[in-house]
Amino acid sequence: SILGCGWLGLPLAQHFVAKGYRLKASTTSESRLKELRSIKVVPFIVNLSSLSSFALPRDIGKIQVGR
């Protein structure tokens, strides 16, 4: 499964389908379902607005990368 078939997920899905893998992939767009089916991916909708809660770690602003 691929979570999100946007700018990165769609080419990734195409790559794996070309290698013979069977994939499921999510999208937030009803209009993308037909496109995903056309490349032999089993699509499903993810509705992010229906999540009851989503939280980032409290210290997310303090994370330093590369130190």
XYZ file of C-alpha atoms in Angstrom:
67
model
C 0.000 0.000 0.000
C 1.051 3.542 -0.700
C -0.367 6.300 1.459
C -0.858 9.249 -0.839
C -0.571 9.208 -4.615
C 0.483 12.747 -5.310
C 3.752 14.017 -6.772
C 5.787 11.230 -5.151
C 3.305 8.416 -4.589
C 1.974 8.244 -8.151
C 5.369 7.666 -9.844
C 6.246 5.239 -7.060
C 3.053 3.288 -7.712
C 3.760 3.265 -11.458
C 7.257 1.934 -10.797
C 6.063 -0.936 -8.625
C 3.207 -1.845 -10.984
C 5.732 -1.995 -13.848
C 7.785 -4.422 -11.734
C 4.747 -6.686 -11.345
C 3.546 -5.719 -7.871
C -0.146 -5.442 -7.035
C -0.766 -2.234 -5.105
C -3.375 -0.432 -3.103
C -2.972 3.325 -2.853
C -4.784 6.130 -1.115
C -5.900 9.476 -2.399
C -7.923 12.317 -0.962
C -9.463 13.078 -4.346
C -12.452 11.339 -5.912
C -11.193 12.487 -9.302
C -7.920 10.551 -8.867
C -9.676 7.166 -8.456
C -10.124 6.589 -12.203
C -6.497 7.512 -12.900
C -5.228 5.060 -10.296
C -7.438 2.282 -11.631
C -6.120 2.965 -15.151
C -2.578 2.120 -14.021
C -3.772 -1.089 -12.321
C -3.705 0.249 -8.740
C -6.565 -0.487 -6.334
C -7.427 2.968 -4.971
C -9.093 3.998 -1.737
C -10.158 7.372 -0.373
C -8.658 8.825 2.786
C -10.669 11.642 4.313
C -8.291 13.607 6.515
C -10.980 15.989 7.713
C -12.790 13.121 9.418
C -9.920 12.373 11.777
C -11.081 13.081 15.298
C -7.674 14.162 16.513
C -4.224 14.668 15.156
C -1.357 15.849 17.292
C 2.292 16.536 16.737
C 4.837 16.083 19.510
C 4.976 19.128 21.792
C 8.651 19.643 21.022
C 8.260 19.578 17.240
C 9.540 23.161 16.965
C 12.666 22.283 18.939
C 13.835 19.428 16.721
C 17.227 20.179 15.208
C 18.369 18.265 12.182
C 22.035 17.598 11.458
C 23.495 18.449 14.859
